[in-house]
PDB file of N, CA and C in Angstrom:
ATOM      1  N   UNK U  11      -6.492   1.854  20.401  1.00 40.00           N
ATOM      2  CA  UNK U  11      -7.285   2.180  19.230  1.00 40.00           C
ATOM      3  C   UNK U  11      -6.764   1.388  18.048  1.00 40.00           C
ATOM      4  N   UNK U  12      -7.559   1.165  17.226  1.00 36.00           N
ATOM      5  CA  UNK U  12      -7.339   0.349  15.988  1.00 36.00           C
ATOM      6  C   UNK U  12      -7.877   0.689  14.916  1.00 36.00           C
ATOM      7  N   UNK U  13      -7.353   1.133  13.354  1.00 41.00           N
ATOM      8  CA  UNK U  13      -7.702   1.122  12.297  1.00 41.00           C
ATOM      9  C   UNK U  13      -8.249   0.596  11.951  1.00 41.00           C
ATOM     10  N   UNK U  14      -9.619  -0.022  11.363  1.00 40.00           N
ATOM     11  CA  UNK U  14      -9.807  -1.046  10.560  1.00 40.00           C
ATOM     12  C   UNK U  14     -10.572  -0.589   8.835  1.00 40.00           C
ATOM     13  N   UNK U  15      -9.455  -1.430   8.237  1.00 41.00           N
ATOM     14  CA  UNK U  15     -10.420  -1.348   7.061  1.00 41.00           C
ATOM     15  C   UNK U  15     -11.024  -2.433   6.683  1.00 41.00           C
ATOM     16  N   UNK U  16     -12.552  -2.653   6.011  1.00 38.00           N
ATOM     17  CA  UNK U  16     -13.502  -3.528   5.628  1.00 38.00           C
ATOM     18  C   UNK U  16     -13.281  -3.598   4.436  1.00 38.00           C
ATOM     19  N   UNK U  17     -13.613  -4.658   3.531  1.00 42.00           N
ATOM     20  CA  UNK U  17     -13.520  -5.170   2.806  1.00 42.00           C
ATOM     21  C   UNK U  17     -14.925  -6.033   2.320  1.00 42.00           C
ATOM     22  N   UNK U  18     -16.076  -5.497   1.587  1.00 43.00           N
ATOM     23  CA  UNK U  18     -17.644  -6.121   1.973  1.00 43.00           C
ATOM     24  C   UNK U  18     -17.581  -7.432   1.031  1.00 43.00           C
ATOM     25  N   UNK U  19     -17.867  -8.493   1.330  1.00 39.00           N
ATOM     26  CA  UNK U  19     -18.058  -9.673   0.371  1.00 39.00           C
ATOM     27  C   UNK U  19     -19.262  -9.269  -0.624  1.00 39.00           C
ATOM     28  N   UNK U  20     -18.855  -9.848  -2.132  1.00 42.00           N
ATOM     29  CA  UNK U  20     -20.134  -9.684  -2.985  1.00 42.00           C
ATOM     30  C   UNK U  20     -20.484 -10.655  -2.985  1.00 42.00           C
ATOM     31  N   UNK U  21     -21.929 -10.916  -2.864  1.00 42.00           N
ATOM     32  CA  UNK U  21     -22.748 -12.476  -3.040  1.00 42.00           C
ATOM     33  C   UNK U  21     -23.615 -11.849  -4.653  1.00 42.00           C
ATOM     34  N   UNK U  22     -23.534 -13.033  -5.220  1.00 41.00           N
ATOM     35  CA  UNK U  22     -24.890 -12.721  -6.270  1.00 41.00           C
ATOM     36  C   UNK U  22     -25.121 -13.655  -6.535  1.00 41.00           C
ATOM     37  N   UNK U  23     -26.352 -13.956  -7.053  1.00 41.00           N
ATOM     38  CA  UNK U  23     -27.574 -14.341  -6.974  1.00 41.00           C
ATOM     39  C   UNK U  23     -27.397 -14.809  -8.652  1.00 41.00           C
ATOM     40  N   UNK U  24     -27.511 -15.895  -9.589  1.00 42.00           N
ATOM     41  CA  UNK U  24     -27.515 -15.976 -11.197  1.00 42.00           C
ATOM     42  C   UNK U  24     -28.303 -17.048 -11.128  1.00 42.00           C
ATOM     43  N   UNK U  25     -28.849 -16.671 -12.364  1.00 43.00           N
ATOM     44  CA  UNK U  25     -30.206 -17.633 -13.110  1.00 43.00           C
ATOM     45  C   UNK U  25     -29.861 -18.451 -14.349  1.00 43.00           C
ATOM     46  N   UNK U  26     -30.151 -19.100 -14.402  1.00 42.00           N
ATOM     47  CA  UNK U  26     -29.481 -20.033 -15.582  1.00 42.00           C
ATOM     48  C   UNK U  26     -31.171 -20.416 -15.927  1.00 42.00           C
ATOM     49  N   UNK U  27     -30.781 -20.865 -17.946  1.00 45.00           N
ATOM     50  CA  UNK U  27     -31.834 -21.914 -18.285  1.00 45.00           C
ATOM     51  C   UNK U  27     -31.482 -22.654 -18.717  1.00 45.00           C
ATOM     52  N   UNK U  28     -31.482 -23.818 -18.494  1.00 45.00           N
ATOM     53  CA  UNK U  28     -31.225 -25.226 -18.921  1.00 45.00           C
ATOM     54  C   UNK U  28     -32.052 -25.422 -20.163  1.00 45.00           C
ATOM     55  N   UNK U  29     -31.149 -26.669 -21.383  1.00 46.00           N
ATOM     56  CA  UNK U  29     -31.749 -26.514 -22.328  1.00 46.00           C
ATOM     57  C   UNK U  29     -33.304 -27.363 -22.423  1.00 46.00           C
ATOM     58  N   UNK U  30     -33.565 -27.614 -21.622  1.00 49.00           N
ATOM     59  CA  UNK U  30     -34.975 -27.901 -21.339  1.00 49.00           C
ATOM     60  C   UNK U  30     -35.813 -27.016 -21.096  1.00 49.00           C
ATOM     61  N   UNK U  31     -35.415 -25.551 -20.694  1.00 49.00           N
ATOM     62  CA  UNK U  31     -36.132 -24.421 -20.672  1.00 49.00           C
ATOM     63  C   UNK U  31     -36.279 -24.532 -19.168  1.00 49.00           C
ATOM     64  N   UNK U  32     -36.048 -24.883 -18.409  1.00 50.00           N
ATOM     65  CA  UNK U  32     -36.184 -24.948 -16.696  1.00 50.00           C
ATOM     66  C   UNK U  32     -35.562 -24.034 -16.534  1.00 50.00           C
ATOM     67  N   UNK U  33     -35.912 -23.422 -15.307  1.00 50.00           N
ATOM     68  CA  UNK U  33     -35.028 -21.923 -15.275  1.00 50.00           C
ATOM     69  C   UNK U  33     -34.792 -22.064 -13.813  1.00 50.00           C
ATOM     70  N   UNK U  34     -33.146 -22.399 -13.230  1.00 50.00           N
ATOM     71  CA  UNK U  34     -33.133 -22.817 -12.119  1.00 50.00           C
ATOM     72  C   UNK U  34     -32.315 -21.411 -11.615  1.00 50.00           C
ATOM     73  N   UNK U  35     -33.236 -21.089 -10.221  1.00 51.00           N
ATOM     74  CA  UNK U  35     -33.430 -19.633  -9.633  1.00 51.00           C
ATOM     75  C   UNK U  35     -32.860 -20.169  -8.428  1.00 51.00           C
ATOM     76  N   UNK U  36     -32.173 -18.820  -7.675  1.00 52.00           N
ATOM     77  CA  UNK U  36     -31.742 -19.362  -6.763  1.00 52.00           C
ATOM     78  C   UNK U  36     -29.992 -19.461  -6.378  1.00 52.00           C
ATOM     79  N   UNK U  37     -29.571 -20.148  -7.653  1.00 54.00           N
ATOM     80  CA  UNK U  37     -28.336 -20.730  -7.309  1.00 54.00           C
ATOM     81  C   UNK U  37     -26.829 -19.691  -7.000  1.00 54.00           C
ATOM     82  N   UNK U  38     -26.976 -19.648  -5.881  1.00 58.00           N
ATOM     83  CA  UNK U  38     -25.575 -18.623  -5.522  1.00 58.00           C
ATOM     84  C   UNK U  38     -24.584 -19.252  -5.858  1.00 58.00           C
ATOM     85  N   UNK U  39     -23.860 -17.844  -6.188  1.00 56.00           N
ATOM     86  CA  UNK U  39     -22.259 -17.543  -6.338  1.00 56.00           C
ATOM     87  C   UNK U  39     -21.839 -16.597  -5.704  1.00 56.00           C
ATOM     88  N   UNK U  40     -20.680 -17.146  -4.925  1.00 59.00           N
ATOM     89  CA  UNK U  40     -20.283 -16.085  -4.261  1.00 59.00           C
ATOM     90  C   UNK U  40     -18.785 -15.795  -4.083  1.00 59.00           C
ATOM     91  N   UNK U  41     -18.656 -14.712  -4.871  1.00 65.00           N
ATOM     92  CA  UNK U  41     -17.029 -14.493  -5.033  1.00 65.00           C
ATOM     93  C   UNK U  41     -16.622 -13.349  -4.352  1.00 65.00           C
ATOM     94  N   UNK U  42     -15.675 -13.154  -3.434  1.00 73.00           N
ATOM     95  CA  UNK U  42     -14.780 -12.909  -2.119  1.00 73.00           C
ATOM     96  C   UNK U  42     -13.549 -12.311  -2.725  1.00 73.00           C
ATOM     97  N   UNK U  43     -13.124 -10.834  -2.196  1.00 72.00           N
ATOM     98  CA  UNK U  43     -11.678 -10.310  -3.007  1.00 72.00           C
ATOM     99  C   UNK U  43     -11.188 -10.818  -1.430  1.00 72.00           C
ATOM    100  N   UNK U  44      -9.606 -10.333  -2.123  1.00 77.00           N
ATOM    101  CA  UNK U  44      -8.982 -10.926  -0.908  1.00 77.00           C
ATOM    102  C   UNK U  44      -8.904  -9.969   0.131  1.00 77.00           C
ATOM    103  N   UNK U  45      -8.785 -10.290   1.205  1.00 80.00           N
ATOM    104  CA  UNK U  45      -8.342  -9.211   2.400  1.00 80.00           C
ATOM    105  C   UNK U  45      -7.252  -9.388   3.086  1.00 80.00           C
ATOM    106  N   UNK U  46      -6.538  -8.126   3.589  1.00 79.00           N
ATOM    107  CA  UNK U  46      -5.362  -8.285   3.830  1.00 79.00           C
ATOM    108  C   UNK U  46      -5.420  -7.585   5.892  1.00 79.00           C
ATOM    109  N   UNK U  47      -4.470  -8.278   6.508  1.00 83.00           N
ATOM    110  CA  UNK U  47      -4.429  -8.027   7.735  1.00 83.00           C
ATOM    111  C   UNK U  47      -5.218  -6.818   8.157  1.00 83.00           C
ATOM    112  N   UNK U  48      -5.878  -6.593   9.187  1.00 86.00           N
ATOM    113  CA  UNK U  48      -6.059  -5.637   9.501  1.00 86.00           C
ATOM    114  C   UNK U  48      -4.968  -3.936   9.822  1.00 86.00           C
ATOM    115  N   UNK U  49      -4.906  -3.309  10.089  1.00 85.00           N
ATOM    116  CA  UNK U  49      -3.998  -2.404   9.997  1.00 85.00           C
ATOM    117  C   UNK U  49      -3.757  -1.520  11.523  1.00 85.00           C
ATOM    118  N   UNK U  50      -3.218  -2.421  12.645  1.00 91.00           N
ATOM    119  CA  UNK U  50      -3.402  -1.939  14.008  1.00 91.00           C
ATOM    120  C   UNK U  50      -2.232  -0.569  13.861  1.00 91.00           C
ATOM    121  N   UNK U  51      -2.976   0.377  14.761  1.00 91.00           N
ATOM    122  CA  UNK U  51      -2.298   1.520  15.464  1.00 91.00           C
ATOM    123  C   UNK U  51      -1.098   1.245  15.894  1.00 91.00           C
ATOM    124  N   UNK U  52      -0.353   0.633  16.168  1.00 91.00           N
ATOM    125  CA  UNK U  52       1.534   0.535  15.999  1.00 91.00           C
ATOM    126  C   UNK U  52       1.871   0.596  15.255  1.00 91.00           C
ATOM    127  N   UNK U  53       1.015  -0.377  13.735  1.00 90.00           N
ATOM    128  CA  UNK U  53       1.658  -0.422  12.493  1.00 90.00           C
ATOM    129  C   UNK U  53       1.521   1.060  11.784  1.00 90.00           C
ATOM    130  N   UNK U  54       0.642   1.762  12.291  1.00 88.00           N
ATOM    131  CA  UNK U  54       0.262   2.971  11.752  1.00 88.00           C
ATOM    132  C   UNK U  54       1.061   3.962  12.026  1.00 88.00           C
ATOM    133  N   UNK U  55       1.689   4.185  13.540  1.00 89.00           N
ATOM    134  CA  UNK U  55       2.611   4.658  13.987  1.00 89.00           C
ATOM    135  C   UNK U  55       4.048   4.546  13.477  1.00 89.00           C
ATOM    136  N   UNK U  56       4.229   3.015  12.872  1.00 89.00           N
ATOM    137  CA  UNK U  56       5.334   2.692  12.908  1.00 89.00           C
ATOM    138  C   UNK U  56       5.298   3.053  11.179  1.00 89.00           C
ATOM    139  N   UNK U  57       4.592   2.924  10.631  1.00 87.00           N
ATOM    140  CA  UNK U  57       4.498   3.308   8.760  1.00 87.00           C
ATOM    141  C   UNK U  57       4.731   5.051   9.039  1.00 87.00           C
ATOM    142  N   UNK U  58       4.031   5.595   9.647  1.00 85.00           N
ATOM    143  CA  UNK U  58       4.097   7.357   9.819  1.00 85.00           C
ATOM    144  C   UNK U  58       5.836   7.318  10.485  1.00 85.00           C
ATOM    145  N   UNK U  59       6.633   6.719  11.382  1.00 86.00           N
ATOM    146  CA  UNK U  59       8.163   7.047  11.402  1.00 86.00           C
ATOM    147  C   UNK U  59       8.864   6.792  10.530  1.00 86.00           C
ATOM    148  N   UNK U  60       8.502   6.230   9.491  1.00 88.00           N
ATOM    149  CA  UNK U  60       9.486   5.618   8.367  1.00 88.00           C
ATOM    150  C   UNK U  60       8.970   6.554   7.414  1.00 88.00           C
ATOM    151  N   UNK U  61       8.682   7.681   6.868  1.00 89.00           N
ATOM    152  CA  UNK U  61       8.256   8.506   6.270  1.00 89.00           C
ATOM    153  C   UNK U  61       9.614   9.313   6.249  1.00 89.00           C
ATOM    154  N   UNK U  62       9.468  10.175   4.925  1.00 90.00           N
ATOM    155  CA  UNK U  62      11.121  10.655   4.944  1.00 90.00           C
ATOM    156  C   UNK U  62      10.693  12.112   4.821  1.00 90.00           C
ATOM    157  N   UNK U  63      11.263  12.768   5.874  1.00 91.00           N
ATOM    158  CA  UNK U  63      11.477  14.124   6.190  1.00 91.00           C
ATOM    159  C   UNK U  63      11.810  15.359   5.148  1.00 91.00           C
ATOM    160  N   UNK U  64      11.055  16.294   4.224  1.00 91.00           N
ATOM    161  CA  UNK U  64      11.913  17.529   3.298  1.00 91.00           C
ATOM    162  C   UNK U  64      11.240  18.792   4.246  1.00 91.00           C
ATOM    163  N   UNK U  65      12.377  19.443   3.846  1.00 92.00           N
ATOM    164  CA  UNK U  65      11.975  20.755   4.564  1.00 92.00           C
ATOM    165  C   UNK U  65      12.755  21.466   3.346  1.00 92.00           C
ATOM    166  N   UNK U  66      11.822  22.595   3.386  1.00 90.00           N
ATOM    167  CA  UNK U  66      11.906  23.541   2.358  1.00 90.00           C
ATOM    168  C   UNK U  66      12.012  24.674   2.929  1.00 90.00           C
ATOM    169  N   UNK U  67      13.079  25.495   2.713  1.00 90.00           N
ATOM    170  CA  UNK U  67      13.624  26.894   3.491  1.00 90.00           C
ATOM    171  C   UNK U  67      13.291  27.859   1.900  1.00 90.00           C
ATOM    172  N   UNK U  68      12.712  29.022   2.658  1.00 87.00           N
ATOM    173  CA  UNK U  68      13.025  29.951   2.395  1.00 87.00           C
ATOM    174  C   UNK U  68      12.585  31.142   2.863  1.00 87.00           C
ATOM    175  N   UNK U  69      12.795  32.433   2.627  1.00 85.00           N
ATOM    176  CA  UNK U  69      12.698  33.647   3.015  1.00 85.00           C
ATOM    177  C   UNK U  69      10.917  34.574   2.766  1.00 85.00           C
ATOM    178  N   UNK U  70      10.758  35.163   4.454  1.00 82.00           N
ATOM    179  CA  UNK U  70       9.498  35.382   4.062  1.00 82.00           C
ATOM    180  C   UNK U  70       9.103  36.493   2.720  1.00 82.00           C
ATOM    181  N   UNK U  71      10.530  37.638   3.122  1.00 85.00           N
ATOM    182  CA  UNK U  71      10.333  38.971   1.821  1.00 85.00           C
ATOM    183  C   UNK U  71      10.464  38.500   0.709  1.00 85.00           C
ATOM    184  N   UNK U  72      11.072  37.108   0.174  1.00 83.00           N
ATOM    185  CA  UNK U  72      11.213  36.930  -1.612  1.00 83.00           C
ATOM    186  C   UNK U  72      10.215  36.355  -2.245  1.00 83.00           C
ATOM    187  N   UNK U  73       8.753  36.530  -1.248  1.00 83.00           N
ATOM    188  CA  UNK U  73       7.654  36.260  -1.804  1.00 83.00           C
ATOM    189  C   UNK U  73       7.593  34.784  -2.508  1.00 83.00           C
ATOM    190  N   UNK U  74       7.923  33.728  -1.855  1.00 85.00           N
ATOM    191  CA  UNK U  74       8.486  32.581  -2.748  1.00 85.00           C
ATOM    192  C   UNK U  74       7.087  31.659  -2.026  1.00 85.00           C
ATOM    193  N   UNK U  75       6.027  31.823  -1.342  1.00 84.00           N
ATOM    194  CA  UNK U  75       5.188  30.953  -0.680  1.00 84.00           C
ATOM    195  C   UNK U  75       4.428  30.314  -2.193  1.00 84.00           C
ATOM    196  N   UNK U  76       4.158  30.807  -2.872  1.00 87.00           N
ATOM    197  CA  UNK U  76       3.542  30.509  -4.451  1.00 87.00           C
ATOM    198  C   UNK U  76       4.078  29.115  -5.009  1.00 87.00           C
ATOM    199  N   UNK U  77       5.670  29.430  -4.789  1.00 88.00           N
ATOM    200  CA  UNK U  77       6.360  28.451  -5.548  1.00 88.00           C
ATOM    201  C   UNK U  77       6.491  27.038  -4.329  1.00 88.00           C
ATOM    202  N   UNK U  78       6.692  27.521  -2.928  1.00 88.00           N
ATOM    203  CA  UNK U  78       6.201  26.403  -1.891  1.00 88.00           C
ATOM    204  C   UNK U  78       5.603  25.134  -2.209  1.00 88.00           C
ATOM    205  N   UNK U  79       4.071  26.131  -2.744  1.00 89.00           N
ATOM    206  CA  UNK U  79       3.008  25.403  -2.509  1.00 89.00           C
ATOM    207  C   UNK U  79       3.205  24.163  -3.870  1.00 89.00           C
ATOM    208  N   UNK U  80       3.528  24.867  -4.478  1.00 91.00           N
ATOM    209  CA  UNK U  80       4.198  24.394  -6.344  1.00 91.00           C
ATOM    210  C   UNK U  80       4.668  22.669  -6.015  1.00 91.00           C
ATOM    211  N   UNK U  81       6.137  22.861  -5.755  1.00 91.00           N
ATOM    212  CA  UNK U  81       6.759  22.208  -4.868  1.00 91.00           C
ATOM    213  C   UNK U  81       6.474  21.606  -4.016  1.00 91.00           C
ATOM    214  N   UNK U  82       5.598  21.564  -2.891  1.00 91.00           N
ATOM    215  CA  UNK U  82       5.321  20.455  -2.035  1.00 91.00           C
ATOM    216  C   UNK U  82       4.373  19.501  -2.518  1.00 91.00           C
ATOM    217  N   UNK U  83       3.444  20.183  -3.663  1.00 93.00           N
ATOM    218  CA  UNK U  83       2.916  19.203  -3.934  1.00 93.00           C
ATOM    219  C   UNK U  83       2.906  18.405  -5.371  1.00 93.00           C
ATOM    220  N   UNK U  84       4.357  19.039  -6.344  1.00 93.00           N
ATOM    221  CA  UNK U  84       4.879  17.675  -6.796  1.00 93.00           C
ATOM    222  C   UNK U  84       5.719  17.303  -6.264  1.00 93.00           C
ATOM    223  N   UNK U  85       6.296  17.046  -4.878  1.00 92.00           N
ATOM    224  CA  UNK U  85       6.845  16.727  -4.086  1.00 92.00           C
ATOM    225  C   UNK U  85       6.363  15.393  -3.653  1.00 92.00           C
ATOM    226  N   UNK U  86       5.175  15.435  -2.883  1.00 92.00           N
ATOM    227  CA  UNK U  86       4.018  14.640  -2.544  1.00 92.00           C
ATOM    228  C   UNK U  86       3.713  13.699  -3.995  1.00 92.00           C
ATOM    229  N   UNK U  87       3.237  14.235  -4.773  1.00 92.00           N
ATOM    230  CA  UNK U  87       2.364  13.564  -5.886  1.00 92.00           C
ATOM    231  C   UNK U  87       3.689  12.570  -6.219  1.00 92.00           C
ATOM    232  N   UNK U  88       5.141  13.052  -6.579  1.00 92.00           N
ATOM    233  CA  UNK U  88       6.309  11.730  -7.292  1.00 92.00           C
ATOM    234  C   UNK U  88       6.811  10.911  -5.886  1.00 92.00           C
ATOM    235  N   UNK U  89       6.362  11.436  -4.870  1.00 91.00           N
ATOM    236  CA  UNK U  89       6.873  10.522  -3.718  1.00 91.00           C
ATOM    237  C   UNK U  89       5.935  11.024  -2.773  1.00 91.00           C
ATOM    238  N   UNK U  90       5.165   9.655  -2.601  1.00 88.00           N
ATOM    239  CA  UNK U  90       3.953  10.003  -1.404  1.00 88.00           C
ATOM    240  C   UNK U  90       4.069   9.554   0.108  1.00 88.00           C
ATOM    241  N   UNK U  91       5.212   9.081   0.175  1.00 88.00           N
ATOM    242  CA  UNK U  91       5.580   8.733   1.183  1.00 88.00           C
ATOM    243  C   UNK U  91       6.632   9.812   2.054  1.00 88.00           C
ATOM    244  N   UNK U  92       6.464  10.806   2.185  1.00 91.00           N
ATOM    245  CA  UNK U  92       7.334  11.686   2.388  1.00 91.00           C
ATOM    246  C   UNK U  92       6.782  12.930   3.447  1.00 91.00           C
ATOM    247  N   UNK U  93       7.204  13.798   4.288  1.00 90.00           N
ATOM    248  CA  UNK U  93       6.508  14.911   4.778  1.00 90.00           C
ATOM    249  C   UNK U  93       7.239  15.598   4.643  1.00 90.00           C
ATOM    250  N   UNK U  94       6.539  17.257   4.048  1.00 91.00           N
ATOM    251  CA  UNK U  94       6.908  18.599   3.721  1.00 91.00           C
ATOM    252  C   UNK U  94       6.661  19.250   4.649  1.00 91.00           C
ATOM    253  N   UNK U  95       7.472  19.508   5.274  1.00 91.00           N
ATOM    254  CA  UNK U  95       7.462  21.071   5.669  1.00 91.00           C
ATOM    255  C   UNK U  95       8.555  22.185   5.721  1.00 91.00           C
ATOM    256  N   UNK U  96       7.885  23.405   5.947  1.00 90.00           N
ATOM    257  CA  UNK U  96       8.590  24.537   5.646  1.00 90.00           C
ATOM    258  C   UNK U  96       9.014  25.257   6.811  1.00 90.00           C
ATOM    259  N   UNK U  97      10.118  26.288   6.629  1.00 89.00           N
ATOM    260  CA  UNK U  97      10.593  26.982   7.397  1.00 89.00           C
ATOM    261  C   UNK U  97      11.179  28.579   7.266  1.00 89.00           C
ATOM    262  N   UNK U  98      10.534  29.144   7.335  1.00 87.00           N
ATOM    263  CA  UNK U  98      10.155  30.365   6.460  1.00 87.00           C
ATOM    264  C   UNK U  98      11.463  31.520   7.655  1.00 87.00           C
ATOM    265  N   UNK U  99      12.712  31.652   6.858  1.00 85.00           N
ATOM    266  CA  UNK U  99      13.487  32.259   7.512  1.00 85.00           C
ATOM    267  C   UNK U  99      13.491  33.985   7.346  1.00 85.00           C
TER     268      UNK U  99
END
């Protein structure tokens, strides 16, 4: 299996008038962003093991799941490269 992301070329189409008043129709431009390798399923695998591990302990009676949720996700948001999970002792 393979990821792929697309990248659509824009073509457009511009009209110019020359100072003779001729109005030359037609004339493409066509400007292209860049694209970057495709993104195969090893590399995807291999970007998801290099991800850095938090685990967040705590206790189910101190009612603390509120503050969890708090926490994992400015956790996530200042470092997005990372996986949370919990372990509710």
């Amino acid at each position: 299996a393979t990821l792929i992301a697309t990248v659509m070329n824009a073509t457009t189409t511009s009209s110019s008038i020359s100072s003779d008043g001729d109005k030359n129709s037609g004339e493409k431009v066509l400007s292209t962003l860049p694209s970057s390798p495709q993104l195969t399923f090893e590399k995807y695998v291999t970007m998801q093991g290099k991800r850095v591990p938090v685990e967040i302990r705590y206790s189910s009676q101190s009612g603390l799941r509120p503050f969890f949720l708090t926490v994992a996700k400015r956790i996530k948001t200042s470092y997005p490269d990372v996986v949370v999970t919990k372990r509710i002792l």
